[in-house]
XYZ file of C-alpha atoms in Angstrom:
595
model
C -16.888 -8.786 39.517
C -18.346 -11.525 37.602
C -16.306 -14.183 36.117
C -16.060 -14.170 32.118
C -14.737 -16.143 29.967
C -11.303 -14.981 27.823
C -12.669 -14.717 24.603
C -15.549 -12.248 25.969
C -12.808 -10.237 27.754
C -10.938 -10.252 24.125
C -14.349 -9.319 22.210
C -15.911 -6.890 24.955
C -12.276 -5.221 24.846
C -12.722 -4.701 20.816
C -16.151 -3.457 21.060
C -14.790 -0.610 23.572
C -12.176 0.399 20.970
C -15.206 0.738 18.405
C -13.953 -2.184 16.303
C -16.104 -2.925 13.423
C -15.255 -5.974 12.224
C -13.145 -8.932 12.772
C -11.677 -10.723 9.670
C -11.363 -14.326 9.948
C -11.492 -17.980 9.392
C -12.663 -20.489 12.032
C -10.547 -23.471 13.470
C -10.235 -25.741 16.134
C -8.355 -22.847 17.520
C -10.320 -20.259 17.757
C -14.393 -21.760 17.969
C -14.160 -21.107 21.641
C -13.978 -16.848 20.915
C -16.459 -18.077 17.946
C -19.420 -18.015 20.090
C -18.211 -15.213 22.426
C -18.365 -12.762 18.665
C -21.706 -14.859 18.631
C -23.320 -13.319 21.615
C -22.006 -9.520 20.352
C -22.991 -9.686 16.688
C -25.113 -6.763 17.262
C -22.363 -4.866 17.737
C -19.077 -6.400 16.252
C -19.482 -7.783 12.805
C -17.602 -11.342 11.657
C -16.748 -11.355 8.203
C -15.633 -14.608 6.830
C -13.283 -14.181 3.469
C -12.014 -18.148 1.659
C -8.193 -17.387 2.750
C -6.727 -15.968 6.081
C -4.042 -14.111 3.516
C -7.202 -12.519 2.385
C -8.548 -11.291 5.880
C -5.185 -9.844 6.635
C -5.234 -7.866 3.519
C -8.575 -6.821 4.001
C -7.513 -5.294 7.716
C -4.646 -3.150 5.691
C -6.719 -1.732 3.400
C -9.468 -1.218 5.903
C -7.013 1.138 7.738
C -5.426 2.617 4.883
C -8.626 4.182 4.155
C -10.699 5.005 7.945
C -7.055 4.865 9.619
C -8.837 3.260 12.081
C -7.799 -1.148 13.072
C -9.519 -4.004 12.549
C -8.757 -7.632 13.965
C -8.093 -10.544 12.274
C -8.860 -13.943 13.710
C -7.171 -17.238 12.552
C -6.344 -20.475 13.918
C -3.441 -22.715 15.130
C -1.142 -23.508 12.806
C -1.726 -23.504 9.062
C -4.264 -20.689 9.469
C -2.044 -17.929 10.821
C 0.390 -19.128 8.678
C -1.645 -18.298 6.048
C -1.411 -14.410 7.745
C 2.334 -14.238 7.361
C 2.272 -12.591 4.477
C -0.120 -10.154 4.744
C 1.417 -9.205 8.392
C 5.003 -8.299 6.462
C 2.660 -6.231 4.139
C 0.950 -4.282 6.159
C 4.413 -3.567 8.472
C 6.163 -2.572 5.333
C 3.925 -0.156 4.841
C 2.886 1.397 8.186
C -0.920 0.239 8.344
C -2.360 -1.278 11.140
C -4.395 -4.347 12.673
C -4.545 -6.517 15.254
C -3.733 -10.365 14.627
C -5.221 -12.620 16.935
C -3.616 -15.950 16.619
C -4.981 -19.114 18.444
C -2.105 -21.366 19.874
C -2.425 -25.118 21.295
C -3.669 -25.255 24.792
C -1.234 -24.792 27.644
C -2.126 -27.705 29.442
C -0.229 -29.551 26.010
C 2.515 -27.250 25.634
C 5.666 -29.215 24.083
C 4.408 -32.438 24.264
C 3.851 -32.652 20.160
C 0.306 -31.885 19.918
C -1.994 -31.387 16.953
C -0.163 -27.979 15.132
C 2.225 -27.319 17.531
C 5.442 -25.776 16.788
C 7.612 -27.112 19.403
C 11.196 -27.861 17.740
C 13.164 -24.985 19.743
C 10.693 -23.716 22.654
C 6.932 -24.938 23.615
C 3.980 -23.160 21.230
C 6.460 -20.898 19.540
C 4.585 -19.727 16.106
C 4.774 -16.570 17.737
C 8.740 -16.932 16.724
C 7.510 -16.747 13.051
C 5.374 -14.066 13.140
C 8.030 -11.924 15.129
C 9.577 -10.116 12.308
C 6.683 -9.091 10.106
C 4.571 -7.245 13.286
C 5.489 -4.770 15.691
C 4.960 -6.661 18.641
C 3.947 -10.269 19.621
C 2.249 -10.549 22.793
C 1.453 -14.423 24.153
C -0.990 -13.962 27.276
C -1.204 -17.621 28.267
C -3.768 -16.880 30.822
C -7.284 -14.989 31.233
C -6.163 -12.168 33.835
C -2.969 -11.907 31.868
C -5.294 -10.359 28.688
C -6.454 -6.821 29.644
C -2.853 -5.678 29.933
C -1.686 -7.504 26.839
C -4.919 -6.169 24.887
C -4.244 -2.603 25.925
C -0.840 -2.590 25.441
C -1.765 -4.090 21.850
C -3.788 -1.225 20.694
C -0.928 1.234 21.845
C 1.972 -0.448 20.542
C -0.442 -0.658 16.835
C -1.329 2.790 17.003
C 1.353 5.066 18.603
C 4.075 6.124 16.582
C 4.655 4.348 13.356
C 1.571 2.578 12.769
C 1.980 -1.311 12.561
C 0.086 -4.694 12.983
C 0.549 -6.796 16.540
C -0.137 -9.806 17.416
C -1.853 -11.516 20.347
C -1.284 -14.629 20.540
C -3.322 -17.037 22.317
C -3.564 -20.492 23.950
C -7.162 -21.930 23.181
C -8.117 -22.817 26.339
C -7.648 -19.017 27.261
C -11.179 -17.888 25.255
C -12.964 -20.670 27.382
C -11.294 -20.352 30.955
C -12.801 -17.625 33.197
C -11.694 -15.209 35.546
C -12.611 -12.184 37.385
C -11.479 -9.276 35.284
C -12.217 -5.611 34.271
C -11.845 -4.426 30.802
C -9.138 -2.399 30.047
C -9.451 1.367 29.515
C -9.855 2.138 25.764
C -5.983 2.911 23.864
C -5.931 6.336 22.324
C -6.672 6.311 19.006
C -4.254 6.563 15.848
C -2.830 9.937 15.680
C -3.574 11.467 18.947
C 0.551 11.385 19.915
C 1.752 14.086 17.640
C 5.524 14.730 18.412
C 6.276 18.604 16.787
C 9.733 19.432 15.590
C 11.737 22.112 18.375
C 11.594 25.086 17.288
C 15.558 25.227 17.040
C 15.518 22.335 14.250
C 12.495 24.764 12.589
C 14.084 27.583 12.346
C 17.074 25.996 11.127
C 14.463 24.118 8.478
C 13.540 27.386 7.471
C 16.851 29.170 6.660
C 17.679 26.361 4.423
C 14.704 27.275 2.912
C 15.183 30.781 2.425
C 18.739 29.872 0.976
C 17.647 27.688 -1.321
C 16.412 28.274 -4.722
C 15.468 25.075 -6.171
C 13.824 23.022 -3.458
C 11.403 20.446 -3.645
C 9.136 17.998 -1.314
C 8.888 14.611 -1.385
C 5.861 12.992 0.908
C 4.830 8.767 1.040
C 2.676 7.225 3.354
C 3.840 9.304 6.529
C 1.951 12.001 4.707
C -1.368 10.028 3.592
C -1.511 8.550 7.250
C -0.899 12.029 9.166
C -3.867 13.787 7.212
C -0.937 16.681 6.070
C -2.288 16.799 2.533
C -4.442 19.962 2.877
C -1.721 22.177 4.704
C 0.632 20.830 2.496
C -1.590 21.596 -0.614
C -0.969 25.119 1.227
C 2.470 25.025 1.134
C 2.629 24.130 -2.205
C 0.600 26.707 -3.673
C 2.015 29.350 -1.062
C 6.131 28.390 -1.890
C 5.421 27.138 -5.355
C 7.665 24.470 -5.167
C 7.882 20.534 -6.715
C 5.767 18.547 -4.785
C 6.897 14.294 -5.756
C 5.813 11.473 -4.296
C 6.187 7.784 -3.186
C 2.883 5.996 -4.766
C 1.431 6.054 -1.228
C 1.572 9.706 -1.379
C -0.125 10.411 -3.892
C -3.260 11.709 -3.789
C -1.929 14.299 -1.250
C -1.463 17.416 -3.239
C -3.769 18.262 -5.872
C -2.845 15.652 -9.205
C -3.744 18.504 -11.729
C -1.517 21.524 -10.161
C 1.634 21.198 -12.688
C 3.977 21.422 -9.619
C 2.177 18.036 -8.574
C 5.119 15.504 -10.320
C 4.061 12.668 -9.089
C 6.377 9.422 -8.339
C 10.330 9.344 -9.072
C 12.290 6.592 -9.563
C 12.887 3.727 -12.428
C 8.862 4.393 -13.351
C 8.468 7.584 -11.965
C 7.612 10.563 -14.180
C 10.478 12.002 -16.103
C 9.711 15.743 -14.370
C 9.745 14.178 -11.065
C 12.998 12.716 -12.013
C 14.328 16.066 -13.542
C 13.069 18.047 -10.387
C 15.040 15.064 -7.926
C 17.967 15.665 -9.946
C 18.271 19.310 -10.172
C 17.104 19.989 -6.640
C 19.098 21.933 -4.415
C 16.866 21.102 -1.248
C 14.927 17.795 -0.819
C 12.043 18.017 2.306
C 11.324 14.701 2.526
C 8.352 13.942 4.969
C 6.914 10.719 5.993
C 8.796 8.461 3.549
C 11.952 6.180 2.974
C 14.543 6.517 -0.001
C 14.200 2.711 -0.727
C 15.785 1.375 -3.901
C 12.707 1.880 -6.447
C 11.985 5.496 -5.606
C 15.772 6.012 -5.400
C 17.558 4.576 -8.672
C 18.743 1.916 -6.543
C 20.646 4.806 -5.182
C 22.452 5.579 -8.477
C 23.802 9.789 -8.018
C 22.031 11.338 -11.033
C 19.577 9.213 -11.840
C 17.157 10.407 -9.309
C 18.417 12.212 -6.629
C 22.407 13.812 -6.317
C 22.946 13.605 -2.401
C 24.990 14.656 -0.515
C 25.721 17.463 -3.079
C 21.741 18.385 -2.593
C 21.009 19.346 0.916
C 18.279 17.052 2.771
C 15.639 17.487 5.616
C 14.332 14.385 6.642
C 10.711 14.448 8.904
C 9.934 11.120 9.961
C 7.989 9.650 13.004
C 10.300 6.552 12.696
C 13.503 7.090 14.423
C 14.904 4.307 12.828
C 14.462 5.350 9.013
C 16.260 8.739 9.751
C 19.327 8.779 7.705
C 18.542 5.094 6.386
C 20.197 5.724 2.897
C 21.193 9.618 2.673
C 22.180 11.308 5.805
C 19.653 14.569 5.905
C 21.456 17.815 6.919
C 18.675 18.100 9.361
C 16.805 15.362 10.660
C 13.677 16.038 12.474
C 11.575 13.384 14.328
C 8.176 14.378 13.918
C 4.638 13.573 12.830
C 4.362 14.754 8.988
C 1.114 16.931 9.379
C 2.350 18.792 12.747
C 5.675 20.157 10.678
C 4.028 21.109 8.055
C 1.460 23.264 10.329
C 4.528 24.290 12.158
C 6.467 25.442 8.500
C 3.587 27.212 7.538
C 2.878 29.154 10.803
C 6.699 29.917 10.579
C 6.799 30.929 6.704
C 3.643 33.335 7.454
C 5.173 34.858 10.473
C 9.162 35.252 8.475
C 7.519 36.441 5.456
C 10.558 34.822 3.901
C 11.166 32.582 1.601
C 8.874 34.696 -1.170
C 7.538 32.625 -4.050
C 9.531 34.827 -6.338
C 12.309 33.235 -5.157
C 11.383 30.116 -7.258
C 10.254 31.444 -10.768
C 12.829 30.337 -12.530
C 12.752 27.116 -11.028
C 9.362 26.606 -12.131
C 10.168 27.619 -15.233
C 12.480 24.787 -15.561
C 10.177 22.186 -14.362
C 7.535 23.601 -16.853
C 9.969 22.976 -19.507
C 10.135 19.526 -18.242
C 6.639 19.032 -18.211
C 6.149 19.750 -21.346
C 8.736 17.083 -23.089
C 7.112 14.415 -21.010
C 3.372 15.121 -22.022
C 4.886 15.549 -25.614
C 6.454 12.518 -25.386
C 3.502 10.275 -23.966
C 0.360 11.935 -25.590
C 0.206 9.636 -28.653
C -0.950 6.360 -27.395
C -3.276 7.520 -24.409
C -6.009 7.421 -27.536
C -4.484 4.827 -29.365
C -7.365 2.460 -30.597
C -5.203 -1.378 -30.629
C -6.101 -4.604 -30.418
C -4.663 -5.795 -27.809
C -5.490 -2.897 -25.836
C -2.326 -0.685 -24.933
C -1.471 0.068 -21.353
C -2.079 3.771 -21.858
C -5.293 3.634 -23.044
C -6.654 1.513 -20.316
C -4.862 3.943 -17.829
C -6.043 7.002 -19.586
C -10.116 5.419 -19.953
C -10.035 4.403 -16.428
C -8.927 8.139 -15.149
C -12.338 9.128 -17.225
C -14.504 6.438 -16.732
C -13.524 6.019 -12.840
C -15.412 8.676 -10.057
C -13.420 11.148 -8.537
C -13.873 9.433 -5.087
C -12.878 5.957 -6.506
C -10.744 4.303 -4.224
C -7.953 1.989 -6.040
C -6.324 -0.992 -4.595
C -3.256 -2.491 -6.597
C -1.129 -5.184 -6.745
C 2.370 -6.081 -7.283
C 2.859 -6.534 -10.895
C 3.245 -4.651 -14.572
C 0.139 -2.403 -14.083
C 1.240 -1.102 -11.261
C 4.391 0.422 -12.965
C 1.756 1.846 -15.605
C -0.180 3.461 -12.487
C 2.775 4.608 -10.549
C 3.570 6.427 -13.518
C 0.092 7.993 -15.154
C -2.469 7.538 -12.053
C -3.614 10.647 -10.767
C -5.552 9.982 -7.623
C -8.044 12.665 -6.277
C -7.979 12.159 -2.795
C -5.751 11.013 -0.265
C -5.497 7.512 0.804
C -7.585 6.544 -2.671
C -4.587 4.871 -3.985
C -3.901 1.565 -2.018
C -0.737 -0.198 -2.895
C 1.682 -3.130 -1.692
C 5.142 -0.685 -2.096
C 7.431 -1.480 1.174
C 6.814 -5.451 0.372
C 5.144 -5.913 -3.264
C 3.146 -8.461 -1.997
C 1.003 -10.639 -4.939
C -2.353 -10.482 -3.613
C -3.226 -7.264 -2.255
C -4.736 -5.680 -4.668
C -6.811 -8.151 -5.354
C -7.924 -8.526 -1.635
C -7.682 -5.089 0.636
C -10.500 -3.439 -1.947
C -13.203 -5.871 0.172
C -11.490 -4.010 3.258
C -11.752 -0.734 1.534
C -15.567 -1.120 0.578
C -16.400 -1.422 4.535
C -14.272 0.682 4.940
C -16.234 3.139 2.824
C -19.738 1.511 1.976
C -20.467 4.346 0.004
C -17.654 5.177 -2.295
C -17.224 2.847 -5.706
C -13.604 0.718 -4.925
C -12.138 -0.946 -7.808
C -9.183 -3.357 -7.895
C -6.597 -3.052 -10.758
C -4.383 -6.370 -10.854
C -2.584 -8.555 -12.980
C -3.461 -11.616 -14.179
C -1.480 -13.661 -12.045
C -2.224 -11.972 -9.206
C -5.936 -12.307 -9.832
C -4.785 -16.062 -9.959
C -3.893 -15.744 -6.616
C -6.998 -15.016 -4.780
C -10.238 -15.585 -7.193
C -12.056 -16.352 -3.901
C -12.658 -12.613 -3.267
C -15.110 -12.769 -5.887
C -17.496 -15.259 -3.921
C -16.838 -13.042 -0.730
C -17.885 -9.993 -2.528
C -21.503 -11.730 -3.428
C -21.679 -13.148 0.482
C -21.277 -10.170 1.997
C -22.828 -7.851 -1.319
C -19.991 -5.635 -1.754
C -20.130 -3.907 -4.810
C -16.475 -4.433 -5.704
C -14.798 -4.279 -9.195
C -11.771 -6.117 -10.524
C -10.458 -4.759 -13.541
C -8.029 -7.923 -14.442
C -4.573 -6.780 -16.862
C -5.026 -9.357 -18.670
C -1.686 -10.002 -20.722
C -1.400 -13.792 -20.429
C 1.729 -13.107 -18.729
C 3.798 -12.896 -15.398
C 4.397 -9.163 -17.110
C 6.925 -7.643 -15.045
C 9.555 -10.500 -14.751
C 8.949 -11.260 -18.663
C 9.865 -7.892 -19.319
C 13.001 -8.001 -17.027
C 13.808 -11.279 -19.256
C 13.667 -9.315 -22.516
C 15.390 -6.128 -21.189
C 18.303 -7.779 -18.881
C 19.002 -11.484 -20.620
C 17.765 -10.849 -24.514
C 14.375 -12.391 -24.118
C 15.651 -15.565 -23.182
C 11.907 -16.158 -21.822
C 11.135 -19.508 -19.103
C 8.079 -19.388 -16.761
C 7.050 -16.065 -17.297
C 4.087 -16.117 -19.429
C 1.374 -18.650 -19.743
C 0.892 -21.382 -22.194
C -1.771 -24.168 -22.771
C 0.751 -27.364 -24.077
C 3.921 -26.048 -25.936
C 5.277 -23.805 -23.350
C 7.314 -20.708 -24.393
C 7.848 -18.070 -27.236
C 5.269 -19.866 -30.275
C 2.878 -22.066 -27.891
C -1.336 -21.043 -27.444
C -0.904 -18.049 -24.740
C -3.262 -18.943 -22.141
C -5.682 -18.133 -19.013
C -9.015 -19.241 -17.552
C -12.174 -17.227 -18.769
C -12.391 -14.677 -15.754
C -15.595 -13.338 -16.634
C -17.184 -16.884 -16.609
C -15.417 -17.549 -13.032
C -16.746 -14.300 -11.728
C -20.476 -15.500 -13.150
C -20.226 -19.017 -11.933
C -19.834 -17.138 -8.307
C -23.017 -15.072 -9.146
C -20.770 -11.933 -9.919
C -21.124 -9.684 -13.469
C -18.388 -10.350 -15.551
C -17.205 -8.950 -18.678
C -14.069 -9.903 -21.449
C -12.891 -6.733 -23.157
C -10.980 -7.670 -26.276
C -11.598 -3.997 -27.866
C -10.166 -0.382 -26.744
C -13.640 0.892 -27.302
C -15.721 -1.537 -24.867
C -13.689 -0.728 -22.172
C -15.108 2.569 -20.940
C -18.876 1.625 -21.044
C -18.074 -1.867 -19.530
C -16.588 0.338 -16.731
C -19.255 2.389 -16.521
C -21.864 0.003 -16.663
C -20.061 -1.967 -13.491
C -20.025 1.400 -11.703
C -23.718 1.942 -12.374
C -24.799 -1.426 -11.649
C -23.214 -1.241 -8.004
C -22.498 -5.441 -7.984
C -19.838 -7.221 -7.717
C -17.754 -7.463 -10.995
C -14.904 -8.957 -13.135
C -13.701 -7.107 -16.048
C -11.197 -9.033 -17.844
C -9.238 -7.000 -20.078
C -6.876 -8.086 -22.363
C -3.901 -5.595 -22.611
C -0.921 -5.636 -24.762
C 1.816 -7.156 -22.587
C 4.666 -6.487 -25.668
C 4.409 -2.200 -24.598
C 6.612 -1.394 -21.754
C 6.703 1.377 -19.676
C 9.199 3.878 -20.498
C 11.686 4.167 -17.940
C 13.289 7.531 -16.683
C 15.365 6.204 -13.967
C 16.814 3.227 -13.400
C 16.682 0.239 -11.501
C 19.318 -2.117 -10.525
C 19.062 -6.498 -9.570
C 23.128 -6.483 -8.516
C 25.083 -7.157 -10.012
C 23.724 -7.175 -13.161
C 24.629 -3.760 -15.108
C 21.837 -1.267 -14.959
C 19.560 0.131 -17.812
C 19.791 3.636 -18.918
C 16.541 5.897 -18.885
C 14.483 5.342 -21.815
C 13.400 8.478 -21.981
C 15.977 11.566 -20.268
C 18.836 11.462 -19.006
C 21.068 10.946 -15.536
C 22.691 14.769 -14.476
C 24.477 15.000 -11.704
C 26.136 18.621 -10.229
């Protein structure tokens, strides 16, 4: 064997894995596997965003739309610092990447050098970055990477999908030493555990016995590739299909059984249907607090009194909140095959069974859209929310992929999106992370070069990460960033007015005389996205907005369309939502039913 250096063992070892792209900044660090990605440019692609935040984001939504990992490179200290929070992200939402972390050199180990953490054990940022990845490796020498890099890409991609880290001493990319590169890690989704057929046929009779059951599918869903045989469920049982916001997309948005998300801003059917369920299949997704009614028994869901299967790869989310009647561990897309085969062999339960149920849900369907048709072509100025929502479902292709962030909007999009593919609706739900949204669409446009991918955030969040913009013209992505502009940290502002009378401090933004009266305020975003040699737009009027849109499509550049949306229209709640131990809201629109 010939000796080689660590950082070509590292980059030769990505290349094999058919690795695309690493996301990173350079360092002190990390310039030693700098010119190692040098020599292989040809075939593994650097991309340099203005924040390591940003390149971690960018990994997550890379994989939330190929389901295939990315790297991300940063460097001692500050750098991967920077990568904390887009690590706890990406883990709270199952997606996948690999974080390789530079470290000081081991030959200075605890003796104080430049970025060291040293206070409690020698080189130990590794400590931090423990509880937002799956695994942190630490190979501290050259013939101790092809294990740790092998064992990487199987602990990422087997089971729950989550982001690792490898962290590594500098000196290791520049020291040589006879190694072999690893054989390749199987590839997300080849481990495919099945449910026995015991636990199936026990899934089945509660079924049969049932007569108003219901699925609900998240990201376990999306990431399994189970939407088309549970599109063939739906239509073949027709029963409620609702969903966690990374669901959606899944099942066909226009099919009336399609209810979309539940909770606080879920859809008042989906609500309805999670309260008046007999049988909940829940597959691939967690009954956390916002798709729950901070676990409030009529609100959303009426457990134990409604029976429960749980399907989940994750051992440890089975009976997290509401312990199922039957809990299955299993990848989402294999039960569903194995329900299907086992429906069409039974011949039992017979979609008969659940006409009147449907009938009820119809019912429901029809108070909602009564209820919310008025202002989708309301012509305002400011805008309001359900105009932009309802424009952008017209304007927008049906293969747009969305990214999201944390923020107002979002509960305006959880509520009246309706994606048309899977994994076409990227959002920050396990962590809420500022940020995201604003940053993963550069990961999902090389992710999918050829598809139009348009970022939705808040104004704040924009505020966050403007950088993107001047990546998008380096690297000539044709993204979009459609900006909520409502001068306004919207979300907490409205907790302010709903939960302590409008007592409002440091939630909206003023230029001098800050608070309720002052000069609302916020840079020119179109002029920022200009001065980086982007298109950028101010929409002021509810009847610019489509063409603007469509224009930005058309144009395939990178844009900024900064639209200014009236931040004094909530959205109308049909759950609730709890911050203890302050009393909860009721519904704003329906009511709370329990059995």
């Amino acid at each position: 064997m010939t000796k080689r250096k660590g950082g070509e063992v590292i980059v030769d070892y990505l290349i094999k894995q058919k690795v695309p792209y690493v996301f990173g900044i350079c360092g002190h660090g990390n310039v030693g596997i700098l010119d190692a990605l040098y020599e292989r440019k040809d075939e593994i692609q650097l991309v340099s965003p203005r924040h390591e935040q940003c390149a971690g984001h960018m990994a997550d939504g890379y994989f939330r739309v190929r389901h295939e990992p990315v790297a991300t490179l940063t460097s001692t200290g500050p750098g991967t610092a920077n990568l904390v929070m887009s690590l706890v992200t990406a883990l709270s939402d199952s997606s996948a990447f690999l974080a390789i972390t530079a470290n000081v050199p081991t030959s200075q180990a605890n003796r104080a050098p430049f970025q060291e953490l040293y206070a409690h054990n020698q080189a130990d940022f590794a400590q931090v970055l423990r509880p937002v990845v799956k695994r942190s490796f630490q190979p501290s020498r050259v013939d101790m990477l092809p294990l740790a890099l092998r064992q990487s890409f199987n602990t990422m991609l087997t089971g729950r999908p989550g982001p690792v880290n490898m962290d590594i001493p500098y000196n290791v990319f520049q020291e040589e030493d006879d190694v072999e590169t690893p054989t390749a890690a199987p590839t997300f989704g080849s481990h495919r555990p099945a449910a026995s057929m015991t636990d199936l046929a026990t899934a089945l009779k509660l079924l049969t016995e049932s007569r108003r059951p219901a699925f609900f599918i998240g990201q376990g869903t999306t990431l399994s590739g189970a939407g088309p045989v549970l599109t063939e469920l739906q239509a073949r049982l027709g029963i409620p299909v609702i969903t966690s916001p990374n669901g959606m997309g899944c099942v066909p948005a226009g099919d009336p059984l399609t209810l979309g998300f539940i909770g606080r801003n879920g859809r008042y059917p989906a609500n309805q249907a999670g309260r008046h369920a007999d049988l909940i299949i829940c597959v691939g997704t967690r009954f956390d607090d916002r798709s729950s009614s901070t676990w409030k028994p009529g609100y959303s869901w009426n457990f134990p009194h409604t029976k429960l299967i749980q399907v989940d790869l994750d051992p440890a989310e089975m009976g997290r909140n509401y312990p199922p009647t039957l809990g299955l561990i299993a990848d989402a897309r294999t039960f569903c095959e194995q329900l299907l085969g086992a429906l069409t062999a039974s011949g039992a339960p017979d979609r008969e069974q659940f006409a009147t149920w449907r009938e009820e849900i119809a019912t429901w369907q029809a108070e909602w859209n009564h209820f919310i048709a008025p202002n989708f072509n309301a012509i305002t100025t400011p805008i309001r929310p359900e105009y932009v929502v309802g424009t952008l479902r017209k304007a927008l292709p049906d293969d747009v992929i969305l990214t999201l962030d944390s923020g107002v909007h979002h509960n305006w999009f959880m509520q009246f999106w309706e994606p048309r593919r899977p994994a076409s609706m990227l959002n920050s739900w396990g962590y809420s992370s500022m940020g995201f949204g604003v940053c993963s669409v550069l990961g999902a446009q090389l992710a999918a070069p050829d598809r139009p991918c348009v970022a939705v955030v808040g104004d704040g969040g924009f505020m966050m990460a403007p950088h993107v913009v001047a990546t998008a013209v380096e690297y000539q992505l044709p993204c979009i960033w459609i900006v909520w502009n409502n001068f306004a940290w919207g979300a907490i502002r409205d907790l302010q007015y709903g939960l302590f009378k409008g007592r409002e401090l440091g939630t909206a933004f003023y230029k001098g005389k800050q608070g309720p009266g002052g000069q609302r305020y916020n840079p020119d975003f179109a002029v920022w996205a200009r001065a980086c040699g982007a298109d950028g737009v101010t929409v002021t009027r509810s009847e610019d907005l489509a063409p603007a849109v469509e224009q930005a499509i058309r144009n395939r550049r990178p844009c900024v369309i900064d639209v200014h949306v009236d931040g004094e229209v909530r959205p109308p709640s049909t759950g609730t939502w709890q911050l203890p131990p302050i009393p909860y809201p009721e519904p704003a629109f329906g009511k709370p039913w329990t059995a």
